[in-house]
Short mmCIF file of C-alpha atoms in Angstrom, two decimals:
data_model
loop_
_atom_site.label_atom_id
_atom_site.label_comp_id
_atom_site.label_asym_id
_atom_site.label_seq_id
_atom_site.Cartn_x
_atom_site.Cartn_y
_atom_site.Cartn_z
CA MET C 1287 58.82 1.57 293.70
CA VAL C 1288 56.15 2.02 291.02
CA ASP C 1289 58.79 3.11 288.54
CA PHE C 1290 60.86 0.05 289.40
CA TRP C 1291 58.06 -2.42 288.71
CA ALA C 1292 57.09 -0.53 285.56
CA THR C 1293 60.68 -0.91 284.33
CA VAL C 1294 60.66 -4.63 285.20
CA LEU C 1295 57.36 -5.13 283.37
CA THR C 1296 58.59 -3.26 280.32
CA SER C 1297 61.80 -5.32 280.25
CA PHE C 1298 59.83 -8.55 280.59
CA ASN C 1299 57.50 -7.61 277.74
CA THR C 1300 60.47 -6.71 275.56
CA LEU C 1301 62.23 -10.01 276.27
CA PHE C 1302 59.01 -11.97 275.71
CA GLY C 1303 58.46 -10.24 272.39
CA GLU C 1304 62.04 -10.96 271.30
CA ALA C 1305 61.68 -14.61 272.34
CA GLN C 1306 58.48 -14.94 270.31
CA ALA C 1307 60.16 -13.44 267.26
CA LEU C 1308 63.18 -15.71 267.73
CA SER C 1309 60.95 -18.77 268.00
CA MET C 1310 59.01 -17.82 264.86
CA TRP C 1311 62.18 -17.55 262.80
CA GLU C 1312 63.50 -20.74 264.35
CA VAL C 1313 60.35 -22.58 263.19
CA ILE C 1314 60.89 -21.34 259.62
CA ALA C 1315 64.59 -22.25 259.69
CA VAL C 1316 63.82 -25.71 261.09
CA CYS C 1317 61.23 -26.41 258.38
CA LEU C 1318 63.63 -25.35 255.64
CA ALA C 1319 66.48 -27.35 257.16
CA LEU C 1320 64.25 -30.41 257.33
CA ALA C 1321 63.27 -29.91 253.70
CA TYR C 1322 66.96 -29.75 252.81
CA LEU C 1323 67.71 -33.08 254.47
CA ILE C 1324 64.75 -34.87 252.93
CA LEU C 1325 65.62 -33.59 249.46
CA ALA C 1326 69.32 -34.43 249.98
CA MET C 1327 68.40 -37.98 250.97
CA LYS C 1328 66.54 -38.28 247.68
CA GLY C 1329 69.46 -36.79 245.79
CA SER C 1330 67.39 -33.82 244.63
CA VAL C 1331 69.31 -30.71 243.57
CA TRP C 1332 66.54 -28.61 245.13
CA CYS C 1333 67.93 -29.40 248.57
CA TRP C 1334 70.43 -26.59 248.03
CA PRO C 1335 67.94 -23.69 247.63
CA ALA C 1336 66.26 -24.89 250.84
CA ALA C 1337 69.67 -24.91 252.54
CA LEU C 1338 70.41 -21.40 251.30
CA ALA C 1339 67.26 -19.95 252.87
CA SER C 1340 67.60 -21.89 256.12
CA THR C 1341 71.21 -20.91 256.70
CA ALA C 1342 70.47 -17.24 256.08
CA ILE C 1343 68.07 -17.34 259.05
CA TYR C 1344 70.41 -19.34 261.27
CA ILE C 1345 73.21 -16.81 260.79
CA VAL C 1346 71.15 -14.32 262.81
CA LEU C 1347 69.74 -16.83 265.32
CA PHE C 1348 73.11 -18.22 266.35
CA TRP C 1349 74.69 -14.79 266.63
CA LYS C 1350 71.95 -13.69 269.04
CA VAL C 1351 72.71 -16.61 271.41
CA SER C 1352 76.51 -16.16 271.19
CA LEU C 1353 77.26 -19.31 269.20
CA LEU C 1354 79.70 -17.37 267.09
CA MET C 1355 81.29 -20.24 265.16
CA GLU C 1356 77.86 -21.64 264.36
CA SER C 1357 76.87 -18.26 262.96
CA VAL C 1358 80.03 -17.98 260.86
CA LEU C 1359 79.55 -21.58 259.78
CA ASN C 1360 76.21 -20.73 258.25
CA VAL C 1361 77.82 -18.05 256.09
CA TYR C 1362 79.96 -20.86 254.70
CA TYR C 1363 76.83 -23.01 254.30
CA MET C 1364 75.29 -20.33 252.11
CA ALA C 1365 78.31 -20.38 249.82
CA MET C 1366 78.31 -24.18 249.76
CA ALA C 1367 74.60 -24.19 248.88
CA VAL C 1368 75.48 -22.32 245.69
CA TYR C 1369 78.46 -24.59 245.02
CA GLY C 1370 76.45 -27.74 245.78
CA TYR C 1371 73.67 -26.71 243.42
CA TRP C 1372 76.21 -26.18 240.65
CA MET C 1373 78.02 -29.49 241.35
CA TRP C 1374 74.83 -31.55 241.40
CA SER C 1375 73.41 -29.92 238.27
CA LYS C 1376 76.41 -28.86 236.15
CA GLY C 1377 79.49 -30.53 237.65
CA GLY C 1378 81.16 -33.80 236.75
CA GLN C 1379 81.76 -35.22 233.31
CA ASP C 1380 79.86 -33.59 230.45
CA HIS C 1381 78.45 -31.09 232.99
CA ALA C 1382 75.69 -33.57 233.86
CA GLY C 1383 76.15 -33.48 237.63
CA VAL C 1384 78.24 -35.70 239.93
CA ASN C 1385 77.58 -39.30 240.93
CA ILE C 1386 77.81 -40.77 244.45
CA VAL C 1387 81.32 -42.00 245.32
CA SER C 1388 83.02 -43.67 248.30
CA TRP C 1389 86.44 -42.57 249.56
CA ARG C 1390 89.09 -44.84 251.11
CA LEU C 1391 89.46 -45.09 254.90
CA SER C 1392 92.98 -43.64 254.74
CA THR C 1393 91.60 -40.49 253.09
CA HIS C 1394 89.01 -40.08 255.82
CA LEU C 1395 91.58 -40.57 258.59
CA LYS C 1396 93.68 -37.77 257.12
CA LEU C 1397 90.62 -35.51 256.92
CA ILE C 1398 89.70 -36.26 260.54
CA ALA C 1399 93.23 -35.57 261.83
CA ILE C 1400 93.56 -32.27 259.97
CA THR C 1401 90.08 -31.08 260.92
CA PHE C 1402 90.61 -32.00 264.58
CA LEU C 1403 93.84 -29.99 264.78
CA ILE C 1404 92.22 -26.98 263.15
CA SER C 1405 89.30 -27.16 265.59
CA LEU C 1406 91.71 -27.16 268.55
CA VAL C 1407 93.42 -24.00 267.31
CA ILE C 1408 90.11 -22.22 266.65
CA GLY C 1409 88.67 -23.44 269.96
CA HIS C 1410 91.66 -22.03 271.87
CA PHE C 1411 91.31 -18.69 270.13
CA MET C 1412 87.59 -18.53 270.90
CA ALA C 1413 88.15 -19.52 274.54
CA THR C 1414 90.74 -16.79 275.11
CA GLN C 1415 89.67 -13.98 272.78
CA THR C 1416 85.84 -14.10 272.53
CA HIS C 1417 82.71 -14.49 274.63
CA ALA C 1418 81.71 -17.69 272.81
CA SER C 1419 79.86 -20.41 274.71
CA PHE C 1420 81.38 -23.93 274.67
CA PRO C 1421 84.30 -22.72 272.51
CA TYR C 1422 86.02 -26.07 271.87
CA LEU C 1423 82.79 -27.98 271.27
CA ASP C 1424 81.44 -25.18 269.09
CA ALA C 1425 84.69 -25.10 267.09
CA ALA C 1426 84.81 -28.89 266.65
CA THR C 1427 81.25 -29.26 265.41
CA SER C 1428 81.71 -26.26 263.13
CA CYS C 1429 85.01 -27.40 261.62
CA PHE C 1430 83.78 -30.92 260.98
CA ALA C 1431 80.55 -29.56 259.54
CA VAL C 1432 82.58 -27.40 257.13
CA MET C 1433 84.49 -30.43 255.92
CA THR C 1434 81.39 -32.65 255.74
CA THR C 1435 79.34 -30.12 253.79
CA PHE C 1436 82.07 -30.19 251.15
CA LEU C 1437 81.71 -34.00 251.04
CA VAL C 1438 77.95 -33.61 250.49
CA ALA C 1439 78.56 -31.28 247.55
CA LYS C 1440 80.99 -33.87 246.14
CA LYS C 1441 78.43 -36.63 246.83
CA VAL C 1442 80.80 -38.65 249.01
CA LEU C 1443 78.81 -41.48 250.60
CA GLU C 1444 80.52 -41.30 253.99
CA ASN C 1445 79.26 -37.77 254.62
CA TRP C 1446 76.27 -39.35 256.40
CA ILE C 1447 78.54 -41.02 258.97
CA TYR C 1448 80.15 -37.68 259.79
CA TRP C 1449 76.74 -36.03 260.11
CA PHE C 1450 75.60 -38.74 262.54
CA VAL C 1451 78.40 -37.83 264.95
CA ILE C 1452 78.15 -34.05 264.40
CA ASP C 1453 74.39 -33.97 264.86
CA SER C 1454 74.55 -36.10 268.01
CA VAL C 1455 76.99 -33.67 269.64
CA SER C 1456 75.03 -30.65 268.39
CA ILE C 1457 71.91 -31.78 270.26
CA TYR C 1458 73.63 -31.08 273.58
CA LEU C 1459 75.03 -27.79 272.32
CA TYR C 1460 71.66 -26.41 271.18
CA MET C 1461 69.73 -27.65 274.23
CA SER C 1462 72.24 -25.83 276.45
CA LYS C 1463 71.43 -22.57 274.64
CA GLY C 1464 67.65 -23.02 274.76
CA LEU C 1465 67.14 -23.70 271.03
CA MET C 1466 64.68 -26.48 271.72
CA LEU C 1467 63.13 -26.69 268.25
CA THR C 1468 66.56 -26.92 266.68
CA SER C 1469 67.52 -29.59 269.24
CA ALA C 1470 64.43 -31.58 268.32
CA LEU C 1471 65.31 -31.18 264.64
CA PHE C 1472 68.77 -32.63 265.26
CA VAL C 1473 67.31 -35.63 267.10
CA LEU C 1474 65.32 -36.26 263.93
CA TYR C 1475 68.46 -35.64 261.88
CA VAL C 1476 70.34 -38.38 263.74
CA ILE C 1477 67.64 -40.85 262.74
CA MET C 1478 67.30 -39.60 259.17
CA VAL C 1479 71.03 -39.62 258.37
CA VAL C 1480 71.05 -43.38 258.95
CA PHE C 1481 68.40 -43.74 256.25
CA GLY C 1482 70.28 -41.25 254.10
CA TYR C 1483 73.40 -43.40 254.22
CA PHE C 1484 71.62 -46.55 253.08
CA MET C 1485 69.65 -44.68 250.40
CA TRP C 1486 72.85 -43.20 248.94
CA ARG C 1487 74.67 -46.54 249.15
CA LYS C 1488 71.84 -48.21 247.21
CA LYS C 1489 71.98 -45.45 244.56
CA MET C 1490 75.77 -45.78 244.31
CA GLN C 1491 75.47 -49.52 243.78
CA ASP C 1492 72.80 -48.95 241.12
CA GLN C 1493 75.09 -46.44 239.39
CA GLN C 1494 77.97 -48.91 239.43
CA HIS C 1495 75.80 -51.71 238.03
CA LEU C 1496 74.55 -49.38 235.31
CA SER C 1497 78.11 -48.39 234.41
CA VAL C 1498 79.18 -52.04 234.19
CA SER C 1499 76.14 -52.93 232.07
CA THR C 1500 76.75 -49.98 229.75
CA ALA C 1501 80.44 -50.86 229.37
CA ALA C 1502 79.56 -54.50 228.64
CA SER C 1503 77.00 -53.57 226.01
CA GLU C 1504 79.40 -51.17 224.33
CA GLY C 1505 82.12 -53.81 224.39
#
């Protein structure tokens, strides 16, 4: 009996220690992710280094709680952080970085349809071949996040609308797995993406007015 309780106590201490370590890394990842969003809202290229560090941590965190697609997604995020930094600093005309643009509704409808079908296929595979939690929901949020991150790198205005929906669904997903700090971060995200949309729209309008004024003066 003594050996039994000693084993239980040892197991409890081990789990408590692992939980503390997990929470510490989650705090760091949350802070970096929040820095990314704030800098992205301002259109600062330094949002991408913050994203690179945050996603590196989340790769491990999500794998530990069996959110496999979320973990794989963050590998993609790391690659997109490098691509986004290049696009915002060296992409576009004259390698001066890209400007904010708005895509037509028909283009977005095509993107949504294609992404939804891909998420169904991946969700079915995860449900039948892996131990993933919430396979279809995990696959959907991951697939749409992949597509939307590309829109951020391209500075497509409507990326904020996609993030509003993705982040809202992700709150439930993360709360179900006990990632409370990350859940709280995504509640804040839902609020901040609204401001991000209007900030980017104002910048896009300013860019358009500047282009018109420049063209008129040159003419």
